[in-house]
Amino acid sequence: MCSDINPAAEHMLMLPCCIKYNGPSPVSQYFKPKSTGIEVDGLNVKEANFRGRKLQGTTVSLPDGYSGFVIGRKTCVKRKASDTNGGMTAWQANAKFRNITIWNHDNLPSKEDAFLRAFHWFDVAKALHKPVTSDDMESASNLGAAETD
Amino acid sequence: MGSEGPMVYGCLYCPISYKKTLSTLEFADSKTLKEEKREELFESLKVDEKIGWAVDVIDPRVLSAKMLQKNKINLNEISHESAMGLVKRVLDIGYLLTEVYVDTVGDADKYRNKLTERFPSIKFVVAKKADSLYPVVSGASIVAKVTRDRALQNWNFDETAENMHRNFGSGYPGDPNTKDWLENHKHAVFGFPSLVRFSWGTCESYFKGGVQVLWEADESDDDDGCSRKTVKRQSKLSNLGFTGMKRKSEDIESSGKGRCKFFQSRKLEQLTLF
């Protein structure tokens, strides 16, 4: 990493639209989320308007041990032509976040939203990639033996 | 109907026997009256014991949201609902309505049928320019106009951007002050403050110089005057330099296409190169 990660990305928002713009904008002056008092699946629902649309969203923390990053193309180092031969592009983290507010258009946020469902992968990945101990092997083979008997 | 501020529907009610007196009260189409005269007439009808009135103030944020939601509700429908809400409110107070005069929004016959269906015991007269034909409607339009003007002047901005001011003019798009105000309160990314009804007019002329924003709700939706190409809601990952496996050019949103159901339903895509 050749540039500092911005750790102050407190207000990470994911909007249900594509804004064809990249760069700073006065979000806090124009985007004013309000708490609704509604709760869905234990998620506190917020409300905001963007370009005339009503958005409903919720702020979630990433699970312990995980961080979110905003990544962008690495621009600070001039690379030699030979470096790019592998078809690789260098990326850097521009911001790091622990919380994110996911905004839906029209729909209330819920645990069934694709973004939150993606979190299921964390548990699956953990189970899949956990190193297998010799104890695990033994109990697995014992099990196998018991079944074939 | 203005492009800024709330939309206000008003009603006036009085005993049938008061009809004649009503026509002597100088009520006229509120748009033809000077602001002072409107205020004066409003004050006088407020103290008239024979006259009752009610308004329905629809927040511009609610209007914009309804007109831009996935199942878009048009302005005619919103105004019909508002008018019927007012009729119901007066009935609920305990007044026995026998005749109701309504300024039409959309086709007058269809509107009358809709009203009659909802309130079979009431005789409805629905007409174009009813506010210049029937004094009771003129009175209602004064109530609505004065309420709207006041709501606009007392508007509290949600936005806290600098240099915002309240010289909105009348809030009607033909007003030069309103035009200036809109011009000065436009933001390339955020558009206009939420006081403005975003659904107003065609989006082409409306957002000159603004950043384009694509919504899923607008996909293949051609009937609102804006010609849109088929768009996907998420930023194009391929444009950002991500190259997934077997990506077709039209797959621009992370979809998990071609993967097992677990990933598909969570829109989890594998990125092999980046």
PDB file of N, CA and C in Angstrom, chain B residues 10-89:
ATOM      1  N   GLY B  10     -58.229  21.475  -1.567  1.00  0.00           N
ATOM      2  CA  GLY B  10     -59.082  22.123  -0.582  1.00  0.00           C
ATOM      3  C   GLY B  10     -60.541  21.841  -0.861  1.00  0.00           C
ATOM      4  N   CYS B  11     -61.342  21.931   0.181  1.00  0.00           N
ATOM      5  CA  CYS B  11     -62.792  21.828  -0.023  1.00  0.00           C
ATOM      6  C   CYS B  11     -63.511  22.828   0.872  1.00  0.00           C
ATOM      7  N   LEU B  12     -64.682  23.180   0.430  1.00  0.00           N
ATOM      8  CA  LEU B  12     -65.520  24.114   1.175  1.00  0.00           C
ATOM      9  C   LEU B  12     -66.893  23.470   1.265  1.00  0.00           C
ATOM     10  N   TYR B  13     -67.539  23.580   2.396  1.00  0.00           N
ATOM     11  CA  TYR B  13     -68.888  23.022   2.484  1.00  0.00           C
ATOM     12  C   TYR B  13     -69.805  23.963   3.260  1.00  0.00           C
ATOM     13  N   CYS B  14     -71.061  23.951   2.855  1.00  0.00           N
ATOM     14  CA  CYS B  14     -72.049  24.827   3.485  1.00  0.00           C
ATOM     15  C   CYS B  14     -73.446  24.255   3.237  1.00  0.00           C
ATOM     16  N   PRO B  15     -74.434  24.741   3.966  1.00  0.00           N
ATOM     17  CA  PRO B  15     -75.802  24.256   3.722  1.00  0.00           C
ATOM     18  C   PRO B  15     -76.262  24.655   2.315  1.00  0.00           C
ATOM     19  N   ILE B  16     -77.076  23.803   1.707  1.00  0.00           N
ATOM     20  CA  ILE B  16     -77.608  24.087   0.372  1.00  0.00           C
ATOM     21  C   ILE B  16     -78.278  25.460   0.360  1.00  0.00           C
ATOM     22  N   SER B  17     -78.964  25.784   1.452  1.00  0.00           N
ATOM     23  CA  SER B  17     -79.682  27.057   1.532  1.00  0.00           C
ATOM     24  C   SER B  17     -78.753  28.267   1.482  1.00  0.00           C
ATOM     25  N   TYR B  18     -77.465  28.019   1.662  1.00  0.00           N
ATOM     26  CA  TYR B  18     -76.499  29.123   1.699  1.00  0.00           C
ATOM     27  C   TYR B  18     -75.890  29.401   0.316  1.00  0.00           C
ATOM     28  N   LYS B  19     -76.270  28.565  -0.641  1.00  0.00           N
ATOM     29  CA  LYS B  19     -75.714  28.635  -1.994  1.00  0.00           C
ATOM     30  C   LYS B  19     -75.795  30.042  -2.587  1.00  0.00           C
ATOM     31  N   LYS B  20     -76.966  30.655  -2.429  1.00  0.00           N
ATOM     32  CA  LYS B  20     -77.180  31.982  -3.011  1.00  0.00           C
ATOM     33  C   LYS B  20     -76.241  33.006  -2.390  1.00  0.00           C
ATOM     34  N   THR B  21     -76.170  33.006  -1.067  1.00  0.00           N
ATOM     35  CA  THR B  21     -75.304  33.955  -0.365  1.00  0.00           C
ATOM     36  C   THR B  21     -73.862  33.763  -0.814  1.00  0.00           C
ATOM     37  N   LEU B  22     -73.479  32.495  -0.970  1.00  0.00           N
ATOM     38  CA  LEU B  22     -72.109  32.157  -1.357  1.00  0.00           C
ATOM     39  C   LEU B  22     -71.716  32.876  -2.656  1.00  0.00           C
ATOM     40  N   SER B  23     -72.664  32.945  -3.577  1.00  0.00           N
ATOM     41  CA  SER B  23     -72.344  33.564  -4.865  1.00  0.00           C
ATOM     42  C   SER B  23     -72.187  35.078  -4.768  1.00  0.00           C
ATOM     43  N   THR B  24     -72.528  35.652  -3.633  1.00  0.00           N
ATOM     44  CA  THR B  24     -72.345  37.096  -3.461  1.00  0.00           C
ATOM     45  C   THR B  24     -71.026  37.421  -2.754  1.00  0.00           C
ATOM     46  N   LEU B  25     -70.264  36.391  -2.366  1.00  0.00           N
ATOM     47  CA  LEU B  25     -69.069  36.611  -1.536  1.00  0.00           C
ATOM     48  C   LEU B  25     -67.796  36.904  -2.326  1.00  0.00           C
ATOM     49  N   GLU B  26     -67.931  37.184  -3.599  1.00  0.00           N
ATOM     50  CA  GLU B  26     -66.802  37.561  -4.449  1.00  0.00           C
ATOM     51  C   GLU B  26     -65.757  36.473  -4.619  1.00  0.00           C
ATOM     52  N   PHE B  27     -66.139  35.239  -4.350  1.00  0.00           N
ATOM     53  CA  PHE B  27     -65.186  34.169  -4.599  1.00  0.00           C
ATOM     54  C   PHE B  27     -65.009  34.049  -6.107  1.00  0.00           C
ATOM     55  N   ALA B  28     -63.784  33.895  -6.499  1.00  0.00           N
ATOM     56  CA  ALA B  28     -63.512  33.673  -7.919  1.00  0.00           C
ATOM     57  C   ALA B  28     -62.341  32.706  -8.000  1.00  0.00           C
ATOM     58  N   ASP B  29     -62.084  32.234  -9.195  1.00  0.00           N
ATOM     59  CA  ASP B  29     -60.931  31.360  -9.407  1.00  0.00           C
ATOM     60  C   ASP B  29     -59.713  31.984  -8.726  1.00  0.00           C
ATOM     61  N   SER B  30     -59.106  31.227  -7.822  1.00  0.00           N
ATOM     62  CA  SER B  30     -58.050  31.793  -6.982  1.00  0.00           C
ATOM     63  C   SER B  30     -56.874  32.336  -7.791  1.00  0.00           C
ATOM     64  N   LYS B  31     -56.681  31.784  -8.979  1.00  0.00           N
ATOM     65  CA  LYS B  31     -55.529  32.228  -9.771  1.00  0.00           C
ATOM     66  C   LYS B  31     -55.746  33.626 -10.344  1.00  0.00           C
ATOM     67  N   THR B  32     -57.014  34.034 -10.475  1.00  0.00           N
ATOM     68  CA  THR B  32     -57.284  35.356 -11.024  1.00  0.00           C
ATOM     69  C   THR B  32     -57.264  36.436  -9.941  1.00  0.00           C
ATOM     70  N   LEU B  33     -57.178  36.012  -8.688  1.00  0.00           N
ATOM     71  CA  LEU B  33     -57.188  36.981  -7.581  1.00  0.00           C
ATOM     72  C   LEU B  33     -55.772  37.355  -7.173  1.00  0.00           C
ATOM     73  N   LYS B  34     -55.623  38.588  -6.707  1.00  0.00           N
ATOM     74  CA  LYS B  34     -54.336  39.013  -6.162  1.00  0.00           C
ATOM     75  C   LYS B  34     -54.122  38.330  -4.815  1.00  0.00           C
ATOM     76  N   GLU B  35     -52.870  38.174  -4.446  1.00  0.00           N
ATOM     77  CA  GLU B  35     -52.565  37.464  -3.209  1.00  0.00           C
ATOM     78  C   GLU B  35     -53.283  38.070  -1.995  1.00  0.00           C
ATOM     79  N   GLU B  36     -53.267  39.416  -1.907  1.00  0.00           N
ATOM     80  CA  GLU B  36     -53.922  40.072  -0.764  1.00  0.00           C
ATOM     81  C   GLU B  36     -55.405  39.777  -0.707  1.00  0.00           C
ATOM     82  N   LYS B  37     -56.028  39.788  -1.882  1.00  0.00           N
ATOM     83  CA  LYS B  37     -57.467  39.547  -1.958  1.00  0.00           C
ATOM     84  C   LYS B  37     -57.771  38.106  -1.514  1.00  0.00           C
ATOM     85  N   ARG B  38     -56.903  37.191  -1.948  1.00  0.00           N
ATOM     86  CA  ARG B  38     -57.082  35.793  -1.550  1.00  0.00           C
ATOM     87  C   ARG B  38     -57.004  35.644  -0.045  1.00  0.00           C
ATOM     88  N   GLU B  39     -55.990  36.286   0.539  1.00  0.00           N
ATOM     89  CA  GLU B  39     -55.799  36.220   1.991  1.00  0.00           C
ATOM     90  C   GLU B  39     -57.028  36.774   2.707  1.00  0.00           C
ATOM     91  N   GLU B  40     -57.521  37.897   2.181  1.00  0.00           N
ATOM     92  CA  GLU B  40     -58.673  38.575   2.779  1.00  0.00           C
ATOM     93  C   GLU B  40     -59.907  37.670   2.726  1.00  0.00           C
ATOM     94  N   LEU B  41     -60.121  37.071   1.560  1.00  0.00           N
ATOM     95  CA  LEU B  41     -61.273  36.188   1.402  1.00  0.00           C
ATOM     96  C   LEU B  41     -61.152  34.953   2.291  1.00  0.00           C
ATOM     97  N   PHE B  42     -59.922  34.456   2.414  1.00  0.00           N
ATOM     98  CA  PHE B  42     -59.697  33.291   3.270  1.00  0.00           C
ATOM     99  C   PHE B  42     -60.057  33.622   4.718  1.00  0.00           C
ATOM    100  N   GLU B  43     -59.604  34.787   5.172  1.00  0.00           N
ATOM    101  CA  GLU B  43     -59.912  35.201   6.546  1.00  0.00           C
ATOM    102  C   GLU B  43     -61.417  35.347   6.746  1.00  0.00           C
ATOM    103  N   SER B  44     -62.092  35.878   5.733  1.00  0.00           N
ATOM    104  CA  SER B  44     -63.531  36.098   5.895  1.00  0.00           C
ATOM    105  C   SER B  44     -64.325  34.788   5.875  1.00  0.00           C
ATOM    106  N   LEU B  45     -63.872  33.835   5.060  1.00  0.00           N
ATOM    107  CA  LEU B  45     -64.628  32.567   5.043  1.00  0.00           C
ATOM    108  C   LEU B  45     -64.337  31.732   6.293  1.00  0.00           C
ATOM    109  N   LYS B  46     -63.151  31.973   6.881  1.00  0.00           N
ATOM    110  CA  LYS B  46     -62.823  31.250   8.123  1.00  0.00           C
ATOM    111  C   LYS B  46     -63.764  31.629   9.258  1.00  0.00           C
ATOM    112  N   VAL B  47     -64.198  32.893   9.276  1.00  0.00           N
ATOM    113  CA  VAL B  47     -65.064  33.328  10.371  1.00  0.00           C
ATOM    114  C   VAL B  47     -66.549  33.169  10.046  1.00  0.00           C
ATOM    115  N   ASP B  48     -66.841  32.787   8.827  1.00  0.00           N
ATOM    116  CA  ASP B  48     -68.236  32.572   8.432  1.00  0.00           C
ATOM    117  C   ASP B  48     -68.741  31.256   9.027  1.00  0.00           C
ATOM    118  N   GLU B  49     -69.705  31.380   9.911  1.00  0.00           N
ATOM    119  CA  GLU B  49     -70.168  30.181  10.631  1.00  0.00           C
ATOM    120  C   GLU B  49     -70.893  29.170   9.757  1.00  0.00           C
ATOM    121  N   LYS B  50     -71.371  29.646   8.613  1.00  0.00           N
ATOM    122  CA  LYS B  50     -72.112  28.742   7.722  1.00  0.00           C
ATOM    123  C   LYS B  50     -71.166  27.912   6.837  1.00  0.00           C
ATOM    124  N   ILE B  51     -69.899  28.334   6.829  1.00  0.00           N
ATOM    125  CA  ILE B  51     -68.947  27.680   5.930  1.00  0.00           C
ATOM    126  C   ILE B  51     -67.938  26.829   6.704  1.00  0.00           C
ATOM    127  N   GLY B  52     -67.744  25.640   6.200  1.00  0.00           N
ATOM    128  CA  GLY B  52     -66.677  24.801   6.735  1.00  0.00           C
ATOM    129  C   GLY B  52     -65.664  24.551   5.634  1.00  0.00           C
ATOM    130  N   TRP B  53     -64.449  24.237   5.996  1.00  0.00           N
ATOM    131  CA  TRP B  53     -63.439  23.963   4.965  1.00  0.00           C
ATOM    132  C   TRP B  53     -62.426  22.942   5.471  1.00  0.00           C
ATOM    133  N   ALA B  54     -61.751  22.331   4.560  1.00  0.00           N
ATOM    134  CA  ALA B  54     -60.699  21.370   4.915  1.00  0.00           C
ATOM    135  C   ALA B  54     -59.679  21.318   3.787  1.00  0.00           C
ATOM    136  N   VAL B  55     -58.468  20.967   4.141  1.00  0.00           N
ATOM    137  CA  VAL B  55     -57.430  20.838   3.118  1.00  0.00           C
ATOM    138  C   VAL B  55     -56.685  19.517   3.283  1.00  0.00           C
ATOM    139  N   ASP B  56     -56.148  19.058   2.185  1.00  0.00           N
ATOM    140  CA  ASP B  56     -55.260  17.898   2.211  1.00  0.00           C
ATOM    141  C   ASP B  56     -53.931  18.368   1.622  1.00  0.00           C
ATOM    142  N   VAL B  57     -52.922  18.400   2.462  1.00  0.00           N
ATOM    143  CA  VAL B  57     -51.603  18.862   2.030  1.00  0.00           C
ATOM    144  C   VAL B  57     -50.734  17.644   1.742  1.00  0.00           C
ATOM    145  N   ILE B  58     -50.313  17.510   0.500  1.00  0.00           N
ATOM    146  CA  ILE B  58     -49.485  16.347   0.144  1.00  0.00           C
ATOM    147  C   ILE B  58     -48.033  16.801  -0.001  1.00  0.00           C
ATOM    148  N   ASP B  59     -47.224  16.241   0.835  1.00  0.00           N
ATOM    149  CA  ASP B  59     -45.799  16.578   0.886  1.00  0.00           C
ATOM    150  C   ASP B  59     -45.115  16.283  -0.455  1.00  0.00           C
ATOM    151  N   PRO B  60     -44.279  17.213  -0.928  1.00  0.00           N
ATOM    152  CA  PRO B  60     -43.623  16.974  -2.219  1.00  0.00           C
ATOM    153  C   PRO B  60     -42.762  15.713  -2.236  1.00  0.00           C
ATOM    154  N   ARG B  61     -42.221  15.351  -1.058  1.00  0.00           N
ATOM    155  CA  ARG B  61     -41.400  14.134  -0.993  1.00  0.00           C
ATOM    156  C   ARG B  61     -42.265  12.904  -1.233  1.00  0.00           C
ATOM    157  N   VAL B  62     -43.468  12.943  -0.671  1.00  0.00           N
ATOM    158  CA  VAL B  62     -44.401  11.828  -0.855  1.00  0.00           C
ATOM    159  C   VAL B  62     -44.842  11.747  -2.318  1.00  0.00           C
ATOM    160  N   LEU B  63     -45.117  12.917  -2.896  1.00  0.00           N
ATOM    161  CA  LEU B  63     -45.519  12.958  -4.311  1.00  0.00           C
ATOM    162  C   LEU B  63     -44.444  12.396  -5.218  1.00  0.00           C
ATOM    163  N   SER B  64     -43.216  12.893  -5.029  1.00  0.00           N
ATOM    164  CA  SER B  64     -42.103  12.417  -5.856  1.00  0.00           C
ATOM    165  C   SER B  64     -41.954  10.920  -5.712  1.00  0.00           C
ATOM    166  N   ALA B  65     -41.973  10.468  -4.462  1.00  0.00           N
ATOM    167  CA  ALA B  65     -41.754   9.043  -4.198  1.00  0.00           C
ATOM    168  C   ALA B  65     -42.821   8.193  -4.868  1.00  0.00           C
ATOM    169  N   LYS B  66     -44.085   8.626  -4.790  1.00  0.00           N
ATOM    170  CA  LYS B  66     -45.180   7.851  -5.396  1.00  0.00           C
ATOM    171  C   LYS B  66     -45.064   7.796  -6.912  1.00  0.00           C
ATOM    172  N   MET B  67     -44.686   8.939  -7.471  1.00  0.00           N
ATOM    173  CA  MET B  67     -44.618   8.995  -8.920  1.00  0.00           C
ATOM    174  C   MET B  67     -43.384   8.307  -9.476  1.00  0.00           C
ATOM    175  N   LEU B  68     -42.411   8.048  -8.615  1.00  0.00           N
ATOM    176  CA  LEU B  68     -41.166   7.422  -9.070  1.00  0.00           C
ATOM    177  C   LEU B  68     -40.967   6.018  -8.513  1.00  0.00           C
ATOM    178  N   GLN B  69     -41.951   5.521  -7.778  1.00  0.00           N
ATOM    179  CA  GLN B  69     -41.769   4.183  -7.217  1.00  0.00           C
ATOM    180  C   GLN B  69     -41.901   3.137  -8.328  1.00  0.00           C
ATOM    181  N   LYS B  70     -41.625   1.885  -7.972  1.00  0.00           N
ATOM    182  CA  LYS B  70     -41.604   0.857  -9.010  1.00  0.00           C
ATOM    183  C   LYS B  70     -42.957   0.770  -9.720  1.00  0.00           C
ATOM    184  N   ASN B  71     -44.032   0.753  -8.933  1.00  0.00           N
ATOM    185  CA  ASN B  71     -45.361   0.829  -9.534  1.00  0.00           C
ATOM    186  C   ASN B  71     -45.795   2.277  -9.464  1.00  0.00           C
ATOM    187  N   LYS B  72     -45.482   2.990 -10.508  1.00  0.00           N
ATOM    188  CA  LYS B  72     -45.682   4.442 -10.475  1.00  0.00           C
ATOM    189  C   LYS B  72     -47.156   4.814 -10.404  1.00  0.00           C
ATOM    190  N   ILE B  73     -47.441   5.765  -9.534  1.00  0.00           N
ATOM    191  CA  ILE B  73     -48.804   6.267  -9.404  1.00  0.00           C
ATOM    192  C   ILE B  73     -48.823   7.642 -10.056  1.00  0.00           C
ATOM    193  N   ASN B  74     -49.764   7.867 -10.967  1.00  0.00           N
ATOM    194  CA  ASN B  74     -49.741   9.175 -11.615  1.00  0.00           C
ATOM    195  C   ASN B  74     -50.484  10.224 -10.808  1.00  0.00           C
ATOM    196  N   LEU B  75     -50.252  11.463 -11.210  1.00  0.00           N
ATOM    197  CA  LEU B  75     -50.761  12.605 -10.478  1.00  0.00           C
ATOM    198  C   LEU B  75     -52.293  12.611 -10.435  1.00  0.00           C
ATOM    199  N   ASN B  76     -52.948  12.176 -11.519  1.00  0.00           N
ATOM    200  CA  ASN B  76     -54.410  12.129 -11.537  1.00  0.00           C
ATOM    201  C   ASN B  76     -54.937  11.234 -10.429  1.00  0.00           C
ATOM    202  N   GLU B  77     -54.321  10.077 -10.329  1.00  0.00           N
ATOM    203  CA  GLU B  77     -54.767   9.122  -9.319  1.00  0.00           C
ATOM    204  C   GLU B  77     -54.583   9.698  -7.917  1.00  0.00           C
ATOM    205  N   ILE B  78     -53.436  10.326  -7.717  1.00  0.00           N
ATOM    206  CA  ILE B  78     -53.143  10.914  -6.405  1.00  0.00           C
ATOM    207  C   ILE B  78     -54.179  11.990  -6.078  1.00  0.00           C
ATOM    208  N   SER B  79     -54.521  12.810  -7.076  1.00  0.00           N
ATOM    209  CA  SER B  79     -55.464  13.886  -6.790  1.00  0.00           C
ATOM    210  C   SER B  79     -56.881  13.354  -6.603  1.00  0.00           C
ATOM    211  N   HIS B  80     -57.243  12.308  -7.327  1.00  0.00           N
ATOM    212  CA  HIS B  80     -58.562  11.696  -7.115  1.00  0.00           C
ATOM    213  C   HIS B  80     -58.673  11.158  -5.689  1.00  0.00           C
ATOM    214  N   GLU B  81     -57.634  10.467  -5.277  1.00  0.00           N
ATOM    215  CA  GLU B  81     -57.637   9.902  -3.916  1.00  0.00           C
ATOM    216  C   GLU B  81     -57.741  11.005  -2.871  1.00  0.00           C
ATOM    217  N   SER B  82     -57.021  12.099  -3.134  1.00  0.00           N
ATOM    218  CA  SER B  82     -57.032  13.211  -2.200  1.00  0.00           C
ATOM    219  C   SER B  82     -58.440  13.800  -2.078  1.00  0.00           C
ATOM    220  N   ALA B  83     -59.100  14.009  -3.217  1.00  0.00           N
ATOM    221  CA  ALA B  83     -60.449  14.578  -3.218  1.00  0.00           C
ATOM    222  C   ALA B  83     -61.425  13.657  -2.487  1.00  0.00           C
ATOM    223  N   MET B  84     -61.304  12.362  -2.739  1.00  0.00           N
ATOM    224  CA  MET B  84     -62.204  11.416  -2.084  1.00  0.00           C
ATOM    225  C   MET B  84     -61.932  11.360  -0.580  1.00  0.00           C
ATOM    226  N   GLY B  85     -60.679  11.547  -0.238  1.00  0.00           N
ATOM    227  CA  GLY B  85     -60.322  11.617   1.173  1.00  0.00           C
ATOM    228  C   GLY B  85     -60.992  12.806   1.863  1.00  0.00           C
ATOM    229  N   LEU B  86     -61.050  13.922   1.146  1.00  0.00           N
ATOM    230  CA  LEU B  86     -61.692  15.114   1.712  1.00  0.00           C
ATOM    231  C   LEU B  86     -63.193  14.896   1.891  1.00  0.00           C
ATOM    232  N   VAL B  87     -63.822  14.284   0.877  1.00  0.00           N
ATOM    233  CA  VAL B  87     -65.262  13.998   0.971  1.00  0.00           C
ATOM    234  C   VAL B  87     -65.524  13.114   2.182  1.00  0.00           C
ATOM    235  N   LYS B  88     -64.686  12.098   2.327  1.00  0.00           N
ATOM    236  CA  LYS B  88     -64.864  11.165   3.434  1.00  0.00           C
ATOM    237  C   LYS B  88     -64.686  11.879   4.777  1.00  0.00           C
ATOM    238  N   ARG B  89     -63.695  12.761   4.809  1.00  0.00           N
ATOM    239  CA  ARG B  89     -63.416  13.464   6.060  1.00  0.00           C
ATOM    240  C   ARG B  89     -64.621  14.303   6.504  1.00  0.00           C
TER     241      ARG B  89
END
